[in-house]
Short mmCIF file of C-alpha atoms in Angstrom, two decimals:
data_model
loop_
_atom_site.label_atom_id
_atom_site.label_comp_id
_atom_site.label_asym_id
_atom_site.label_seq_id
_atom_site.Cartn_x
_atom_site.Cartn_y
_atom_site.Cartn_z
CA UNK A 1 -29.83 12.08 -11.26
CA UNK A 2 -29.12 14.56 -14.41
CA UNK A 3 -27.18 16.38 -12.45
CA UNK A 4 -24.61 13.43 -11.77
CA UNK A 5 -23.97 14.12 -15.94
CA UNK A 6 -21.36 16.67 -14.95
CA UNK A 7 -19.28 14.39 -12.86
CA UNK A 8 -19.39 12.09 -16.26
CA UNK A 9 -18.35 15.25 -18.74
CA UNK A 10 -15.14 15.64 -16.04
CA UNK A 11 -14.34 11.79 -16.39
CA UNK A 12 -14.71 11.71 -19.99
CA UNK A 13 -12.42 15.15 -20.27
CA UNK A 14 -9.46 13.67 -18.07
CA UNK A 15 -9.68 10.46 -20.38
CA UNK A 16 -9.52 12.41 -23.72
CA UNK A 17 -7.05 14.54 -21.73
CA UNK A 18 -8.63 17.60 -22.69
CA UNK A 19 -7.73 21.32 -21.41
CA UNK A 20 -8.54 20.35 -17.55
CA UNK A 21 -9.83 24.10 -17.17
CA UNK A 22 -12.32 24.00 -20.10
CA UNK A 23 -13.43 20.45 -18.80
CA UNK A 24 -14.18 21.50 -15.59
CA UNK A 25 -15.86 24.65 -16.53
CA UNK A 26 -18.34 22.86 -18.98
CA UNK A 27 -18.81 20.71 -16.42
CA UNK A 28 -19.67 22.92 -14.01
CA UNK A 29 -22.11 25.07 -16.54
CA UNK A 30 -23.92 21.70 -17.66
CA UNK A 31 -24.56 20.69 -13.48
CA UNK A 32 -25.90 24.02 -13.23
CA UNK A 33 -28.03 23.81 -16.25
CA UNK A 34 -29.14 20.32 -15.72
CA UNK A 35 -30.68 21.15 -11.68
CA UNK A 36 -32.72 23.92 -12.86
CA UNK A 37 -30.41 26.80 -12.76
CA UNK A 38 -30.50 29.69 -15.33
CA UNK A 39 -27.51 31.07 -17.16
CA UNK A 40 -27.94 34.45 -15.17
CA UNK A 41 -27.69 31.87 -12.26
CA UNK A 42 -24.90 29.61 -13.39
CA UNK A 43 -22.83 32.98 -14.13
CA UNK A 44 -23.54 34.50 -10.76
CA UNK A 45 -21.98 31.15 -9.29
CA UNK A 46 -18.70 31.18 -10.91
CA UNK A 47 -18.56 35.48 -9.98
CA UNK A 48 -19.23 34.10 -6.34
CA UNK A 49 -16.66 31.35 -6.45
CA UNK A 50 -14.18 33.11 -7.61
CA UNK A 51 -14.41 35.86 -4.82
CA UNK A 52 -14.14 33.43 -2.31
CA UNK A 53 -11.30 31.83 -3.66
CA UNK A 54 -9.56 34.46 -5.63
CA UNK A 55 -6.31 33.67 -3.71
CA UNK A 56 -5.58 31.01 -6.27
CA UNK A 57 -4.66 33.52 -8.61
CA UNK A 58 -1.55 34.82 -6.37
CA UNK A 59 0.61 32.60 -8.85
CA UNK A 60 0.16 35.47 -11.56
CA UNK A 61 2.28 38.05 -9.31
CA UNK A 62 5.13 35.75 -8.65
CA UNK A 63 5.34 34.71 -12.07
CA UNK A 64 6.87 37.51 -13.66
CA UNK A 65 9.15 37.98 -10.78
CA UNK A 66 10.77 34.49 -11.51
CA UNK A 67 10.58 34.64 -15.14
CA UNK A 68 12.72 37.86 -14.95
CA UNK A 69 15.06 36.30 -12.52
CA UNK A 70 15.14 32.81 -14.99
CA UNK A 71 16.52 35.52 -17.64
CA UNK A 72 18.96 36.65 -15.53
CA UNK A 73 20.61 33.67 -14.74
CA UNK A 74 18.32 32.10 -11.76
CA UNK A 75 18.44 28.58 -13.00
CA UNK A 76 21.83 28.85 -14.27
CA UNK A 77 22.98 29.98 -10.51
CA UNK A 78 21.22 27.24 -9.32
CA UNK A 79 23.29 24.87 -11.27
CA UNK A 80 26.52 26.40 -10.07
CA UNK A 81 25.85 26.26 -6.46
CA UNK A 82 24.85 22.74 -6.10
CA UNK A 83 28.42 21.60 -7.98
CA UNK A 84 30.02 22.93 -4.40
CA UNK A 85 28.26 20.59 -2.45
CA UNK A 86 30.14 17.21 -3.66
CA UNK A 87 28.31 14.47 -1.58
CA UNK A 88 25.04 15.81 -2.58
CA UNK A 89 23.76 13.52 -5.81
CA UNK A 90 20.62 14.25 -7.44
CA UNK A 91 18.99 11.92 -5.49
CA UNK A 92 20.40 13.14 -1.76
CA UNK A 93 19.11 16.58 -2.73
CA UNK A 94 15.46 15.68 -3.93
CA UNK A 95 15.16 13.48 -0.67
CA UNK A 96 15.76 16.36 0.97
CA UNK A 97 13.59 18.56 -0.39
CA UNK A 98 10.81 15.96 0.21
CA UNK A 99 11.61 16.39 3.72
CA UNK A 100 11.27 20.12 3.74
CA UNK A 101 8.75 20.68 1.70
CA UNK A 102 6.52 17.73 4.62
CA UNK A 103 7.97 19.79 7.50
CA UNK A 104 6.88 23.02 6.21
CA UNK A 105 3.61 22.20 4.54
CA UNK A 106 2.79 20.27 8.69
CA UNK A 107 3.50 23.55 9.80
CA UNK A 108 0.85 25.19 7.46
CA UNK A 109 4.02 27.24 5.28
CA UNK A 110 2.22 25.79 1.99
CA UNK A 111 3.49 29.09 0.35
CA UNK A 112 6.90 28.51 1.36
CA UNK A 113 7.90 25.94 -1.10
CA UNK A 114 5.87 24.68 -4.92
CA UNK A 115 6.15 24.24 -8.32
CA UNK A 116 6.14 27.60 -9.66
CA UNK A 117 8.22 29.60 -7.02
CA UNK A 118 10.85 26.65 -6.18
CA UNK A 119 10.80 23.58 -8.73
CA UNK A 120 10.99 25.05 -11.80
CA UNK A 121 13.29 27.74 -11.00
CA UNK A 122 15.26 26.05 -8.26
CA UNK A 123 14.85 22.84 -7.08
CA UNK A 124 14.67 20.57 -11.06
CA UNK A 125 18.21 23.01 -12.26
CA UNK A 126 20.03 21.70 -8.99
CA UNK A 127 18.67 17.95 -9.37
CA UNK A 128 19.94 18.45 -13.14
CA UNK A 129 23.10 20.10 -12.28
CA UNK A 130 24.02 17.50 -9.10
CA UNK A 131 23.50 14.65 -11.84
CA UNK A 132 25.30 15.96 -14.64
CA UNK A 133 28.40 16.39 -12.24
CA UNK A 134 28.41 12.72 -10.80
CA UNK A 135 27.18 11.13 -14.41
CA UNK A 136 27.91 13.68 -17.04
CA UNK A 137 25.66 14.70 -19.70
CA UNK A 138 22.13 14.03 -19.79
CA UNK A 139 19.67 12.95 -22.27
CA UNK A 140 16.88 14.76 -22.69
CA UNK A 141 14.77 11.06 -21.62
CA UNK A 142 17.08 11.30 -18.31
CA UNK A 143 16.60 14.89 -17.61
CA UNK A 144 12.85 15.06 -18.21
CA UNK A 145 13.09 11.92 -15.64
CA UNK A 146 15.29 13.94 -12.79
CA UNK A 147 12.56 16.81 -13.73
CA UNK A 148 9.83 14.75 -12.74
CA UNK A 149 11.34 13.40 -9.66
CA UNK A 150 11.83 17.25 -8.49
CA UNK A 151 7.63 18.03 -9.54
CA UNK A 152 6.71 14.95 -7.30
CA UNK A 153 9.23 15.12 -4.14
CA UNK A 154 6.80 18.70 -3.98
CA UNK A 155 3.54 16.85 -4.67
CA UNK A 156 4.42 14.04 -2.42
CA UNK A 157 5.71 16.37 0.34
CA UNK A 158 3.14 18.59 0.34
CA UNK A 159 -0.11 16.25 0.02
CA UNK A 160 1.02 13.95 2.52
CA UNK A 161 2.41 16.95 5.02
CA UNK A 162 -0.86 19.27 5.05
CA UNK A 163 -2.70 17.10 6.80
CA UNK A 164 -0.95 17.09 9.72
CA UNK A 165 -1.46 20.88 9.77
CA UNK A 166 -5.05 21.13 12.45
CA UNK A 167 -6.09 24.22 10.35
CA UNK A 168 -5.97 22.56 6.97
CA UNK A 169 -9.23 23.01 4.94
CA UNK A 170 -9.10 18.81 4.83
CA UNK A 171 -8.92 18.63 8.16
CA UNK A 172 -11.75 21.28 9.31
CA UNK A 173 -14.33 19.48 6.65
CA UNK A 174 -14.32 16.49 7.66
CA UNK A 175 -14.51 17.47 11.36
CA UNK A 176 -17.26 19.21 10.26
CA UNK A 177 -19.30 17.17 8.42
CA UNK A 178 -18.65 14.11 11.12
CA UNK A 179 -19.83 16.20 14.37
CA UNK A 180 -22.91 17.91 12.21
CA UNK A 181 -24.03 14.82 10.75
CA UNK A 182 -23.53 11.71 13.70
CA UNK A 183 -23.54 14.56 16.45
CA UNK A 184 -20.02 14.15 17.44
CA UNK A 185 -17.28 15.92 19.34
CA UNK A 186 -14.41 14.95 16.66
CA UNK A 187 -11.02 17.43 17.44
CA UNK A 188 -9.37 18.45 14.56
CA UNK A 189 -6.13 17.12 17.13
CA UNK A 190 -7.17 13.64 16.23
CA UNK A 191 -7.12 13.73 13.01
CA UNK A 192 -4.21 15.70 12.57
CA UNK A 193 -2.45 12.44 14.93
CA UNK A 194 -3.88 10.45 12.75
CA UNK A 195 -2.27 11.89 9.42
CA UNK A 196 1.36 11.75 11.11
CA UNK A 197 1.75 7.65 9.97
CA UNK A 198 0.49 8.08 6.62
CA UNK A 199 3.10 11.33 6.27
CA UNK A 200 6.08 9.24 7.45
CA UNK A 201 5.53 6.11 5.19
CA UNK A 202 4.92 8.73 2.49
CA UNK A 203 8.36 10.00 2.99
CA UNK A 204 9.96 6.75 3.65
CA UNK A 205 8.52 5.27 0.53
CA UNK A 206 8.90 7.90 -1.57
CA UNK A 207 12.21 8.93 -0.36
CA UNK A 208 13.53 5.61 -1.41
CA UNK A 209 12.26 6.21 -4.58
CA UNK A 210 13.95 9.59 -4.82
CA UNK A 211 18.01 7.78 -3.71
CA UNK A 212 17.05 5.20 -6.45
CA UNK A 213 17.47 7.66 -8.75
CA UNK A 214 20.98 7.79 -8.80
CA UNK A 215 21.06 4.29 -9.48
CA UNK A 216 18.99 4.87 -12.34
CA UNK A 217 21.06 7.25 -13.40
CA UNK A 218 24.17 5.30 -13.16
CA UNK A 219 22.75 2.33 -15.07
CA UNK A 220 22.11 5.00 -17.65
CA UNK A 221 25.57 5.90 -18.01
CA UNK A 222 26.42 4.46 -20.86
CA UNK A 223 24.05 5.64 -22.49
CA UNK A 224 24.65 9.10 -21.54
CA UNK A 225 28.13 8.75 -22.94
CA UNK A 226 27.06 7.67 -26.10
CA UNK A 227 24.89 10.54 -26.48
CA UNK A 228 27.70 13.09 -25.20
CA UNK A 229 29.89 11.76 -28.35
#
């Protein structure tokens, strides 16, 4: 039961919204301390996990591509080529991205679209510059707002879409766990079926959300002006 401790060290880190890497690294030394393990031990175990996973870190070749083209004028681009596009709001164009970034993370493309590679250089500068054309100058409350409406049209997309991808490490778990432990013949198929209901309400909810943004935005106009004089 001691070594249930570390799950409590994570919830107590999130709460006092700590560093969430140093929380989950203490965490993960004090499980390995508390079931017996030796430091040599708990070292070796991090080495091992991060072999096996040391994909994650692909973000750190990318980023210094995009931060030298944000210097160049990425973001600013960005803004200028969503103003030719007149019936696209900030709204239209988030919706849509939700819908691309479902299709392509279904179709196992998780690299295709994220955070680092599209939101931050793409996807939040055309949501900003689509709203500032149809309601004029933001805030900075209403711009960190359209901001987070670009970071979760990719979480949404891409949570709810993966899932419907059969090779998704989700997906192959719990097949796996199910047919070793009740002796089962569960496809990965049925799951992946099973995922495609859940992935449409998630866009149809959340893509409401997303077009009720411009409203929000428009109710905000006068506010807006005031802050442009």
């Amino acid at each position: 039961m001691l070594v249930l401790l570390g799950v409590l060290v994570v919830v107590v880190g999130f709460a006092t919204r700590r560093n969430p890497l140093l929380v989950v690294g203490v965490a993960g030394v004090a499980t390995g301390l508390l079931g017996g393990l030796s430091p040599q031990k708990v070292l070796a175990a991090f080495g091992t996990g991060f072999a096996s996973s040391r994909a994650v870190t692909i973000f750190a070749i990318t980023l210094p591509v995009i931060g030298l083209l944000e210097r160049y004028g990425l973001q600013e681009q960005a803004r200028h080529l969503i103003t030719r596009f007149a019936g696209l709001t900030a709204g239209r164009f988030l919706a849509l991205y939700l819908l691309l970034r479902q299709i392509t993370a279904a179709l196992g493309l998780n690299g295709v679209f994220g955070h680092a590679q599209t939101v931050r250089p793409l996807a939040a500068p055309m949501a900003e510059g689509a709203a500032e054309r149809r309601h004029g100058p933001l805030t900075d409350k209403a711009r960190e707002k359209v901001r987070s409406f670009a970071a979760s049209a990719d979480n949404v997309g891409f949570f709810f879409g993966e899932d419907v991808f059969l090779a998704v490490g989700s997906i192959l778990l719990i097949t796996g766990f199910v047919n070793t432990t009740y002796h089962t013949h569960l496809e990965p198929l049925r799951l992946a079926l099973w995922a495609v209901p859940t992935a449409l309400c998630a866009l149809a909810v959340h893509g409401c959300r997303l077009l009720r943004l411009d409203r929000t935005l428009e109710h905000a106009k006068p506010d807006l002006a005031g802050a442009a004089k």
